[in-house]
PDB file of C-alpha atoms and ligand atoms in Angstrom:
ATOM      1  CA  MET A   1     130.806  -8.514 -32.937  1.00 36.00           C
ATOM      2  CA  SER A   2     127.453 -10.188 -32.939  1.00 37.00           C
ATOM      3  CA  LYS A   3     125.534 -10.694 -36.096  1.00 44.00           C
ATOM      4  CA  GLN A   4     123.568  -7.859 -37.604  1.00 47.00           C
ATOM      5  CA  ASN A   5     119.934  -7.860 -36.736  1.00 57.00           C
ATOM      6  CA  GLU A   6     117.461  -7.031 -39.421  1.00 76.00           C
ATOM      7  CA  ILE A   7     115.518  -3.852 -39.020  1.00 86.00           C
ATOM      8  CA  THR A   8     112.918  -2.912 -41.576  1.00 90.00           C
ATOM      9  CA  GLU A   9     112.455   0.666 -42.761  1.00 91.00           C
ATOM     10  CA  GLN A  10     109.128   0.700 -40.989  1.00 92.00           C
ATOM     11  CA  GLU A  11     110.725  -0.308 -37.703  1.00 92.00           C
ATOM     12  CA  LEU A  12     113.492   2.206 -38.171  1.00 93.00           C
ATOM     13  CA  ALA A  13     110.904   4.932 -38.649  1.00 93.00           C
ATOM     14  CA  LYS A  14     109.264   3.964 -35.358  1.00 93.00           C
ATOM     15  CA  ILE A  15     112.605   3.904 -33.563  1.00 94.00           C
ATOM     16  CA  ARG A  16     113.503   7.293 -34.983  1.00 94.00           C
ATOM     17  CA  GLU A  17     110.547   8.750 -33.130  1.00 93.00           C
ATOM     18  CA  TYR A  18     112.659   8.281 -30.007  1.00 92.00           C
ATOM     19  CA  THR A  19     116.176   8.795 -31.308  1.00 90.00           C
ATOM     20  CA  ARG A  20     118.067  11.123 -33.603  1.00 84.00           C
ATOM     21  CA  LYS A  21     116.228  11.322 -36.899  1.00 83.00           C
ATOM     22  CA  ASP A  22     119.239  10.101 -38.862  1.00 88.00           C
ATOM     23  CA  VAL A  23     120.091   7.096 -36.716  1.00 91.00           C
ATOM     24  CA  THR A  24     120.940   4.110 -38.937  1.00 92.00           C
ATOM     25  CA  ALA A  25     120.032   0.452 -38.609  1.00 91.00           C
ATOM     26  CA  ASP A  26     123.704  -0.352 -37.939  1.00 90.00           C
ATOM     27  CA  GLU A  27     123.686   1.760 -34.819  1.00 92.00           C
ATOM     28  CA  ILE A  28     120.718  -0.013 -33.274  1.00 92.00           C
ATOM     29  CA  TYR A  29     120.141  -3.426 -31.772  1.00 91.00           C
ATOM     30  CA  THR A  30     116.598  -4.755 -31.546  1.00 90.00           C
ATOM     31  CA  PHE A  31     115.165  -7.738 -29.725  1.00 86.00           C
ATOM     32  CA  SER A  32     111.809  -9.225 -28.782  1.00 85.00           C
ATOM     33  CA  LEU A  33     110.591  -9.849 -25.306  1.00 83.00           C
ATOM     34  CA  ILE A  34     107.463 -10.840 -23.474  1.00 85.00           C
ATOM     35  CA  ILE A  35     106.404  -8.218 -21.000  1.00 85.00           C
ATOM     36  CA  CYS A  36     103.313  -9.824 -19.494  1.00 87.00           C
ATOM     37  CA  ASP A  37     100.869 -12.649 -20.053  1.00 90.00           C
ATOM     38  CA  ASN A  38      97.617 -14.115 -18.745  1.00 93.00           C
ATOM     39  CA  GLU A  39      99.222 -16.779 -16.573  1.00 90.00           C
ATOM     40  CA  THR A  40      98.147 -16.715 -12.926  1.00 89.00           C
ATOM     41  CA  ASP A  41     101.032 -15.570 -10.769  1.00 82.00           C
ATOM     42  CA  ARG A  42     102.072 -16.854  -7.376  1.00 78.00           C
ATOM     43  CA  ASP A  43      99.678 -14.431  -5.739  1.00 82.00           C
ATOM     44  CA  ASN A  44      96.801 -15.927  -7.739  1.00 88.00           C
ATOM     45  CA  GLU A  45      96.367 -12.811  -9.798  1.00 89.00           C
ATOM     46  CA  LYS A  46      96.257 -12.517 -13.542  1.00 91.00           C
ATOM     47  CA  PHE A  47      95.686 -10.048 -16.337  1.00 93.00           C
ATOM     48  CA  THR A  48      92.590 -10.406 -18.489  1.00 95.00           C
ATOM     49  CA  GLU A  49      92.812 -10.467 -22.268  1.00 95.00           C
ATOM     50  CA  ASP A  50      91.323  -6.984 -22.381  1.00 96.00           C
ATOM     51  CA  SER A  51      93.968  -5.739 -19.927  1.00 94.00           C
ATOM     52  CA  LEU A  52      96.736  -7.234 -22.032  1.00 95.00           C
ATOM     53  CA  ASN A  53      95.362  -5.511 -25.133  1.00 96.00           C
ATOM     54  CA  LYS A  54      95.424  -2.176 -23.353  1.00 96.00           C
ATOM     55  CA  LEU A  55      98.801  -2.755 -21.749  1.00 94.00           C
ATOM     56  CA  ALA A  56     100.351  -3.521 -25.123  1.00 96.00           C
ATOM     57  CA  GLY A  57      99.600   0.033 -26.198  1.00 96.00           C
ATOM     58  CA  MET A  58     100.641   1.543 -22.895  1.00 94.00           C
ATOM     59  CA  PHE A  59     104.099   0.021 -22.933  1.00 92.00           C
ATOM     60  CA  VAL A  60     105.067   1.432 -26.313  1.00 95.00           C
ATOM     61  CA  GLY A  61     107.662   4.121 -25.729  1.00 93.00           C
ATOM     62  CA  LYS A  62     108.478   2.969 -22.191  1.00 90.00           C
ATOM     63  CA  THR A  63     112.067   2.273 -21.227  1.00 87.00           C
ATOM     64  CA  GLY A  64     113.061  -0.793 -19.305  1.00 83.00           C
ATOM     65  CA  ILE A  65     116.074  -1.645 -17.230  1.00 76.00           C
ATOM     66  CA  PHE A  66     118.384  -4.626 -17.096  1.00 73.00           C
ATOM     67  CA  ASP A  67     119.440  -6.203 -13.869  1.00 60.00           C
ATOM     68  CA  HIS A  68     123.091  -6.128 -12.915  1.00 46.00           C
ATOM     69  CA  ASN A  69     123.799  -9.724 -13.777  1.00 50.00           C
ATOM     70  CA  MET A  70     123.248  -8.928 -17.385  1.00 47.00           C
ATOM     71  CA  SER A  71     125.127  -5.708 -17.642  1.00 46.00           C
ATOM     72  CA  ALA A  72     127.489  -3.250 -16.085  1.00 47.00           C
ATOM     73  CA  GLY A  73     124.413  -1.371 -14.981  1.00 55.00           C
ATOM     74  CA  GLY A  74     122.618   1.646 -16.234  1.00 57.00           C
ATOM     75  CA  GLN A  75     121.638   0.261 -19.607  1.00 67.00           C
ATOM     76  CA  THR A  76     118.154   0.749 -20.787  1.00 79.00           C
ATOM     77  CA  ALA A  77     116.158  -0.317 -23.797  1.00 87.00           C
ATOM     78  CA  ARG A  78     112.995   1.201 -25.141  1.00 92.00           C
ATOM     79  CA  ILE A  79     109.928  -0.579 -26.455  1.00 93.00           C
ATOM     80  CA  TYR A  80     108.962   0.696 -29.891  1.00 95.00           C
ATOM     81  CA  SER A  81     106.166  -1.738 -30.673  1.00 95.00           C
ATOM     82  CA  ALA A  82     104.049  -4.236 -28.772  1.00 96.00           C
ATOM     83  CA  ALA A  83     101.182  -6.521 -29.629  1.00 96.00           C
ATOM     84  CA  VAL A  84      99.137  -9.258 -28.058  1.00 97.00           C
ATOM     85  CA  GLU A  85      99.905 -12.770 -29.253  1.00 95.00           C
ATOM     86  CA  LYS A  86      97.700 -15.774 -28.699  1.00 94.00           C
ATOM     87  CA  ASP A  87      98.920 -19.332 -28.577  1.00 91.00           C
ATOM     88  CA  PRO A  88      95.880 -21.671 -28.645  1.00 89.00           C
ATOM     89  CA  SER A  89      98.180 -24.683 -28.439  1.00 93.00           C
ATOM     90  CA  ARG A  90      99.303 -23.625 -25.015  1.00 93.00           C
ATOM     91  CA  LYS A  91      97.014 -23.298 -22.009  1.00 93.00           C
ATOM     92  CA  THR A  92      97.393 -21.318 -18.832  1.00 91.00           C
ATOM     93  CA  SER A  93      97.212 -23.156 -15.518  1.00 88.00           C
ATOM     94  CA  ASP A  94      93.503 -22.297 -15.311  1.00 88.00           C
ATOM     95  CA  GLY A  95      92.766 -23.557 -18.792  1.00 89.00           C
ATOM     96  CA  ASP A  96      92.635 -20.382 -20.901  1.00 91.00           C
ATOM     97  CA  ASP A  97      94.465 -20.039 -24.198  1.00 94.00           C
ATOM     98  CA  TYR A  98      97.863 -18.552 -23.469  1.00 94.00           C
ATOM     99  CA  ILE A  99      98.060 -14.859 -24.378  1.00 95.00           C
ATOM    100  CA  CYS A 100     101.022 -12.589 -23.981  1.00 93.00           C
ATOM    101  CA  VAL A 101     102.152  -9.105 -24.831  1.00 92.00           C
ATOM    102  CA  LYS A 102     105.164  -9.440 -27.059  1.00 91.00           C
ATOM    103  CA  ALA A 103     107.191  -6.314 -27.486  1.00 90.00           C
ATOM    104  CA  LYS A 104     110.078  -5.199 -29.625  1.00 91.00           C
ATOM    105  CA  ALA A 105     112.695  -3.047 -28.008  1.00 91.00           C
ATOM    106  CA  TYR A 106     115.815  -1.328 -29.216  1.00 92.00           C
ATOM    107  CA  MET A 107     119.042  -0.232 -27.673  1.00 90.00           C
ATOM    108  CA  MET A 108     122.038   1.551 -29.097  1.00 89.00           C
ATOM    109  CA  ARG A 109     124.971  -0.526 -30.276  1.00 90.00           C
ATOM    110  CA  THR A 110     127.667   1.019 -28.142  1.00 87.00           C
ATOM    111  CA  ALA A 111     130.824  -0.485 -26.703  1.00 86.00           C
ATOM    112  CA  ALA A 112     129.197  -0.346 -23.274  1.00 80.00           C
ATOM    113  CA  ASN A 113     126.265  -2.407 -24.540  1.00 81.00           C
ATOM    114  CA  GLU A 114     128.353  -4.989 -26.388  1.00 84.00           C
ATOM    115  CA  ASN A 115     128.348  -7.634 -23.647  1.00 79.00           C
ATOM    116  CA  LEU A 116     124.713  -7.124 -22.932  1.00 77.00           C
ATOM    117  CA  ILE A 117     123.801  -7.612 -26.584  1.00 81.00           C
ATOM    118  CA  ALA A 118     125.877 -10.801 -26.645  1.00 81.00           C
ATOM    119  CA  GLU A 119     123.981 -12.083 -23.609  1.00 75.00           C
ATOM    120  CA  ILE A 120     120.629 -11.305 -25.173  1.00 75.00           C
ATOM    121  CA  GLU A 121     121.679 -13.092 -28.348  1.00 77.00           C
ATOM    122  CA  GLY A 122     122.874 -15.995 -26.223  1.00 74.00           C
ATOM    123  CA  GLY A 123     119.300 -16.473 -25.080  1.00 68.00           C
ATOM    124  CA  ILE A 124     119.628 -15.644 -21.428  1.00 64.00           C
ATOM    125  CA  LYS A 125     116.210 -15.570 -19.867  1.00 55.00           C
ATOM    126  CA  LYS A 126     115.195 -13.652 -16.819  1.00 58.00           C
ATOM    127  CA  GLU A 127     111.966 -12.948 -15.053  1.00 59.00           C
ATOM    128  CA  THR A 128     109.949 -10.112 -16.449  1.00 67.00           C
ATOM    129  CA  SER A 129     108.548  -7.604 -14.105  1.00 73.00           C
ATOM    130  CA  VAL A 130     106.155  -4.861 -15.041  1.00 80.00           C
ATOM    131  CA  GLY A 131     104.722  -2.086 -12.966  1.00 79.00           C
ATOM    132  CA  CYS A 132     101.266  -0.848 -13.781  1.00 83.00           C
ATOM    133  CA  SER A 133      98.103   0.310 -12.098  1.00 83.00           C
ATOM    134  CA  VAL A 134      94.642  -1.096 -12.668  1.00 86.00           C
ATOM    135  CA  ARG A 135      91.277   0.503 -12.043  1.00 87.00           C
ATOM    136  CA  SER A 136      89.497  -2.647 -10.996  1.00 89.00           C
ATOM    137  CA  ILE A 137      90.235  -6.095  -9.644  1.00 91.00           C
ATOM    138  CA  ARG A 138      87.568  -8.729 -10.158  1.00 94.00           C
ATOM    139  CA  CYS A 139      86.952 -12.105  -8.572  1.00 96.00           C
ATOM    140  CA  SER A 140      87.272 -14.850 -11.183  1.00 96.00           C
ATOM    141  CA  ILE A 141      84.385 -16.803  -9.621  1.00 96.00           C
ATOM    142  CA  CYS A 142      81.632 -14.203  -9.231  1.00 96.00           C
ATOM    143  CA  GLY A 143      83.028 -11.326 -11.273  1.00 96.00           C
ATOM    144  CA  ASN A 144      82.520  -8.805  -8.485  1.00 95.00           C
ATOM    145  CA  ASP A 145      84.916  -5.927  -8.037  1.00 92.00           C
ATOM    146  CA  ILE A 146      86.735  -6.924  -4.866  1.00 89.00           C
ATOM    147  CA  ARG A 147      87.140  -3.299  -3.835  1.00 83.00           C
ATOM    148  CA  THR A 148      83.606  -2.102  -4.160  1.00 88.00           C
ATOM    149  CA  GLU A 149      81.370  -5.175  -4.077  1.00 89.00           C
ATOM    150  CA  LYS A 150      80.895  -8.012  -1.652  1.00 87.00           C
ATOM    151  CA  CYS A 151      82.564 -11.266  -2.627  1.00 91.00           C
ATOM    152  CA  GLY A 152      82.702 -14.311  -0.405  1.00 91.00           C
ATOM    153  CA  HIS A 153      85.465 -16.039  -2.331  1.00 95.00           C
ATOM    154  CA  ARG A 154      89.069 -16.295  -1.300  1.00 94.00           C
ATOM    155  CA  LYS A 155      91.758 -16.179  -3.908  1.00 92.00           C
ATOM    156  CA  GLY A 156      93.740 -19.348  -4.253  1.00 93.00           C
ATOM    157  CA  GLU A 157      90.844 -21.519  -3.065  1.00 95.00           C
ATOM    158  CA  THR A 158      88.929 -23.828  -5.367  1.00 95.00           C
ATOM    159  CA  TYR A 159      85.165 -23.593  -5.848  1.00 95.00           C
ATOM    160  CA  GLY A 160      83.753 -26.532  -7.773  1.00 93.00           C
ATOM    161  CA  SER A 161      86.382 -27.007 -10.434  1.00 90.00           C
ATOM    162  CA  LYS A 162      87.445 -23.365 -10.548  1.00 91.00           C
ATOM    163  CA  LYS A 163      90.229 -21.802  -8.596  1.00 93.00           C
ATOM    164  CA  CYS A 164      89.557 -18.278  -7.442  1.00 95.00           C
ATOM    165  CA  SER A 165      91.958 -15.699  -8.738  1.00 94.00           C
ATOM    166  CA  TRP A 166      91.909 -11.950  -8.918  1.00 92.00           C
ATOM    167  CA  LEU A 167      91.528 -10.562 -12.402  1.00 94.00           C
ATOM    168  CA  LEU A 168      93.482  -7.378 -12.974  1.00 91.00           C
ATOM    169  CA  CYS A 169      91.182  -5.271 -15.150  1.00 92.00           C
ATOM    170  CA  ASP A 170      91.158  -1.936 -16.861  1.00 91.00           C
ATOM    171  CA  PRO A 171      94.795  -0.870 -16.650  1.00 89.00           C
ATOM    172  CA  GLU A 172      95.248   2.819 -16.159  1.00 87.00           C
ATOM    173  CA  ASP A 173      98.937   3.324 -16.636  1.00 84.00           C
ATOM    174  CA  ALA A 174     102.105   1.340 -17.260  1.00 85.00           C
ATOM    175  CA  TYR A 175     105.160   2.576 -15.415  1.00 77.00           C
ATOM    176  CA  GLU A 176     108.143   0.473 -16.249  1.00 76.00           C
ATOM    177  CA  TRP A 177     109.420  -2.937 -17.179  1.00 80.00           C
ATOM    178  CA  SER A 178     112.504  -4.920 -16.393  1.00 75.00           C
ATOM    179  CA  PHE A 179     113.022  -8.039 -17.877  1.00 62.00           C
ATOM    180  CA  VAL A 180     113.587 -11.201 -19.725  1.00 52.00           C
ATOM    181  CA  ALA A 181     115.217 -11.140 -23.120  1.00 50.00           C
ATOM    182  CA  VAL A 182     113.787 -13.551 -25.621  1.00 45.00           C
ATOM    183  CA  PRO A 183     115.719 -13.895 -28.850  1.00 39.00           C
ATOM    184  CA  SER A 184     113.285 -13.088 -31.612  1.00 36.00           C
ATOM    185  CA  GLN A 185     113.765 -16.352 -33.483  1.00 34.00           C
ATOM    186  CA  ARG A 186     112.809 -18.387 -30.464  1.00 35.00           C
ATOM    187  CA  ASN A 187     109.562 -19.059 -28.747  1.00 35.00           C
ATOM    188  CA  ALA A 188     109.239 -17.681 -25.285  1.00 35.00           C
ATOM    189  CA  GLY A 189     109.670 -19.866 -22.261  1.00 33.00           C
ATOM    190  CA  VAL A 190     107.475 -19.728 -19.211  1.00 30.00           C
ATOM    191  CA  ILE A 191     107.671 -16.310 -17.735  1.00 34.00           C
ATOM    192  CA  LYS A 192     106.896 -16.216 -14.055  1.00 30.00           C
ATOM    193  CA  SER A 193     105.778 -12.881 -12.793  1.00 33.00           C
ATOM    194  CA  HIS A 194     106.167 -11.824  -9.229  1.00 31.00           C
ATOM    195  CA  LYS A 195     105.213  -9.234  -6.720  1.00 33.00           C
ATOM    196  CA  ILE A 196     108.013  -7.750  -4.701  1.00 31.00           C
ATOM    197  CA  GLU A 197     107.467  -8.082  -0.967  1.00 33.00           C
ATOM    198  CA  ASP A 198     110.648  -8.706   0.915  1.00 34.00           C
ATOM    199  CA  LYS A 199     113.568  -6.364   0.498  1.00 39.00           C
ATOM    200  CA  SER A 200     116.124  -9.142   0.928  1.00 40.00           C
ATOM    201  CA  LYS A 201     114.720 -10.756  -2.207  1.00 40.00           C
ATOM    202  CA  TYR A 202     115.063  -7.629  -4.299  1.00 52.00           C
ATOM    203  CA  PRO A 203     117.145  -7.975  -7.412  1.00 58.00           C
ATOM    204  CA  ASP A 204     119.697  -5.226  -8.017  1.00 64.00           C
ATOM    205  CA  TRP A 205     117.604  -3.401 -10.546  1.00 70.00           C
ATOM    206  CA  VAL A 206     115.178  -2.484  -7.772  1.00 73.00           C
ATOM    207  CA  GLU A 207     117.740  -0.009  -6.479  1.00 76.00           C
ATOM    208  CA  GLU A 208     117.885   1.485  -9.954  1.00 79.00           C
ATOM    209  CA  PHE A 209     114.103   1.679 -10.004  1.00 82.00           C
ATOM    210  CA  ARG A 210     114.175   3.359  -6.605  1.00 84.00           C
ATOM    211  CA  GLN A 211     116.617   5.938  -7.907  1.00 86.00           C
ATOM    212  CA  GLU A 212     114.482   6.480 -10.987  1.00 88.00           C
ATOM    213  CA  MET A 213     111.373   7.084  -8.866  1.00 89.00           C
ATOM    214  CA  LYS A 214     113.374   9.410  -6.640  1.00 90.00           C
ATOM    215  CA  GLN A 215     114.443  11.443  -9.662  1.00 89.00           C
ATOM    216  CA  ASP A 216     110.839  11.612 -10.871  1.00 90.00           C
ATOM    217  CA  ILE A 217     109.695  12.801  -7.454  1.00 90.00           C
ATOM    218  CA  ILE A 218     112.382  15.473  -7.315  1.00 88.00           C
ATOM    219  CA  LYS A 219     111.571  16.562 -10.855  1.00 89.00           C
ATOM    220  CA  ASP A 220     107.803  16.827 -10.297  1.00 89.00           C
ATOM    221  CA  GLY A 221     108.303  18.041  -6.739  1.00 88.00           C
ATOM    222  CA  ALA A 222     110.450  20.922  -7.945  1.00 86.00           C
ATOM    223  CA  GLY A 223     107.460  22.226  -9.883  1.00 84.00           C
ATOM    224  CA  LEU A 224     104.759  21.460  -7.332  1.00 87.00           C
ATOM    225  CA  LEU A 225     106.559  21.867  -4.016  1.00 85.00           C
ATOM    226  CA  PRO A 226     109.416  24.274  -4.775  1.00 84.00           C
ATOM    227  CA  PHE A 227     109.550  25.476  -1.170  1.00 85.00           C
ATOM    228  CA  LEU A 228     110.792  22.062   0.012  1.00 84.00           C
ATOM    229  CA  GLY A 229     113.942  22.046  -2.084  1.00 84.00           C
ATOM    230  CA  ASN A 230     115.514  19.148  -3.939  1.00 84.00           C
ATOM    231  CA  SER A 231     117.744  18.117  -1.097  1.00 84.00           C
ATOM    232  CA  LEU A 232     114.915  17.717   1.427  1.00 85.00           C
ATOM    233  CA  LEU A 233     112.767  15.917  -1.158  1.00 87.00           C
ATOM    234  CA  GLY A 234     115.641  13.508  -1.813  1.00 87.00           C
ATOM    235  CA  ASP A 235     116.060  12.855   1.922  1.00 83.00           C
ATOM    236  CA  ILE A 236     112.333  12.169   2.275  1.00 86.00           C
ATOM    237  CA  CYS A 237     112.536   9.694  -0.623  1.00 87.00           C
ATOM    238  CA  ASP A 238     115.346   7.817   1.095  1.00 81.00           C
ATOM    239  CA  CYS A 239     113.103   7.135   4.083  1.00 79.00           C
ATOM    240  CA  LEU A 240     110.234   5.694   2.076  1.00 81.00           C
ATOM    241  CA  SER A 241     109.471   2.093   1.205  1.00 78.00           C
ATOM    242  CA  LEU A 242     109.187   1.238  -2.480  1.00 80.00           C
ATOM    243  CA  LYS A 243     105.415   1.172  -2.166  1.00 81.00           C
ATOM    244  CA  LYS A 244     105.241   4.591  -0.518  1.00 84.00           C
ATOM    245  CA  LEU A 245     107.792   5.917  -2.977  1.00 88.00           C
ATOM    246  CA  ARG A 246     105.589   4.818  -5.835  1.00 88.00           C
ATOM    247  CA  GLU A 247     102.504   6.297  -4.197  1.00 88.00           C
ATOM    248  CA  MET A 248     104.303   9.598  -3.819  1.00 91.00           C
ATOM    249  CA  ARG A 249     105.625   9.554  -7.357  1.00 92.00           C
ATOM    250  CA  ASP A 250     102.193   8.730  -8.750  1.00 91.00           C
ATOM    251  CA  ALA A 251     100.464  11.373  -6.657  1.00 91.00           C
ATOM    252  CA  LEU A 252     102.895  14.019  -7.896  1.00 91.00           C
ATOM    253  CA  LYS A 253     102.602  12.701 -11.430  1.00 89.00           C
ATOM    254  CA  GLU A 254      98.806  12.972 -11.257  1.00 88.00           C
ATOM    255  CA  GLN A 255      99.123  16.563 -10.093  1.00 87.00           C
ATOM    256  CA  ARG A 256     101.533  17.341 -12.905  1.00 83.00           C
ATOM    257  CA  LYS A 257      99.182  15.751 -15.413  1.00 80.00           C
ATOM    258  CA  LYS A 258      96.408  18.052 -14.270  1.00 79.00           C
ATOM    259  CA  GLN A 259      98.677  20.979 -15.019  1.00 75.00           C
ATOM    260  CA  LEU A 260      99.502  19.717 -18.477  1.00 65.00           C
ATOM    261  CA  PRO A 261      96.544  19.975 -20.848  1.00 51.00           C
ATOM    262  CA  LEU A 262      98.087  17.606 -23.382  1.00 45.00           C
ATOM    263  CA  VAL A 263      97.863  14.582 -21.128  1.00 38.00           C
ATOM    264  CA  SER A 264      94.893  15.570 -19.001  1.00 36.00           C
ATOM    265  CA  LEU A 265      92.702  13.016 -20.778  1.00 40.00           C
ATOM    266  CA  LEU A 266      94.809  10.262 -19.272  1.00 43.00           C
ATOM    267  CA  ALA A 267      94.481  11.540 -15.742  1.00 41.00           C
ATOM    268  CA  ALA A 268      92.280   9.410 -13.521  1.00 44.00           C
ATOM    269  CA  PRO A 269      89.497  10.947 -11.478  1.00 44.00           C
ATOM    270  CA  ALA A 270      90.972  11.934  -8.142  1.00 43.00           C
ATOM    271  CA  GLU A 271      88.816   9.562  -6.103  1.00 44.00           C
ATOM    272  CA  GLU A 272      90.106   6.564  -7.969  1.00 40.00           C
ATOM    273  CA  THR A 273      93.773   7.167  -7.431  1.00 40.00           C
ATOM    274  CA  ALA A 274      94.098   6.638  -3.727  1.00 41.00           C
ATOM    275  CA  ALA A 275      93.304   2.960  -3.172  1.00 43.00           C
ATOM    276  CA  ASP A 276      96.269   1.063  -1.781  1.00 47.00           C
ATOM    277  CA  TYR A 277      95.949  -1.970  -3.928  1.00 47.00           C
ATOM    278  CA  SER A 278      95.499  -0.252  -7.250  1.00 52.00           C
ATOM    279  CA  ASP A 279      99.241  -0.332  -7.776  1.00 58.00           C
ATOM    280  CA  TYR A 280     100.609  -3.573  -8.978  1.00 56.00           C
ATOM    281  CA  LYS A 281     104.131  -4.787  -9.249  1.00 54.00           C
ATOM    282  CA  ILE A 282     103.694  -8.009 -11.099  1.00 55.00           C
TER     283      ILE A 282
HETATM  284 ZN1  LIG B 301      83.816 -13.743  -5.748  1.00 64.30          ZN
END
């Protein structure tokens, strides 16, 4: 099979936080990938450096999914470390130094994952997509919060020599990633991020994401809304758009967080959770 990847003892210790304690390096495959960067996307939105720093921490421990072209489906990998990397030799389209969140992820070396591992090693690149929510969105020209303050600028338009974009600030939570595999020995290519709008353009993994959200809703719903029943909750989920599905999942998740003292510090104040455009699928 493919060549053995090198895993340090330190990395193995991190991975073992998520797996059996006695899992060996031979049983694990690790790879590097870029989960997000500060490049302006096609919607003229971008993460700030501060957001990327926070997101790097938030994505540790999160599982990601592969699209169907890369695998038989159902495979996941988990991020066990992530850090911001700067590349001053490369500039974003608006002239900033290029910054990205580079993560390391692992998956189990199983027969089912064999082809997928070979494809990752072969350097197949895909678009990365991350789902996260941000507390504020600022205009790149005046710095105003576009939700709470007046701003006369329109994103995508140029003012003087500066193009107006929306800066995604103060991330609150990272939900999931799905993804481009970048062999660790290679430098990353340009990763275009995108917002999902049209169902006909959805890649296959979206259906998996939908199912994942549905399971989350049923799981949290069972605790919060037991009188509805799993079957009815599932049927409701099937009628919802991805956006509404995410809103419902997040609302239930927030409620669950309030019930769980361990994570209550992460829960956002209730008044900040409702805004439509706080949820970003980049
Ligand atoms: Zn403005």
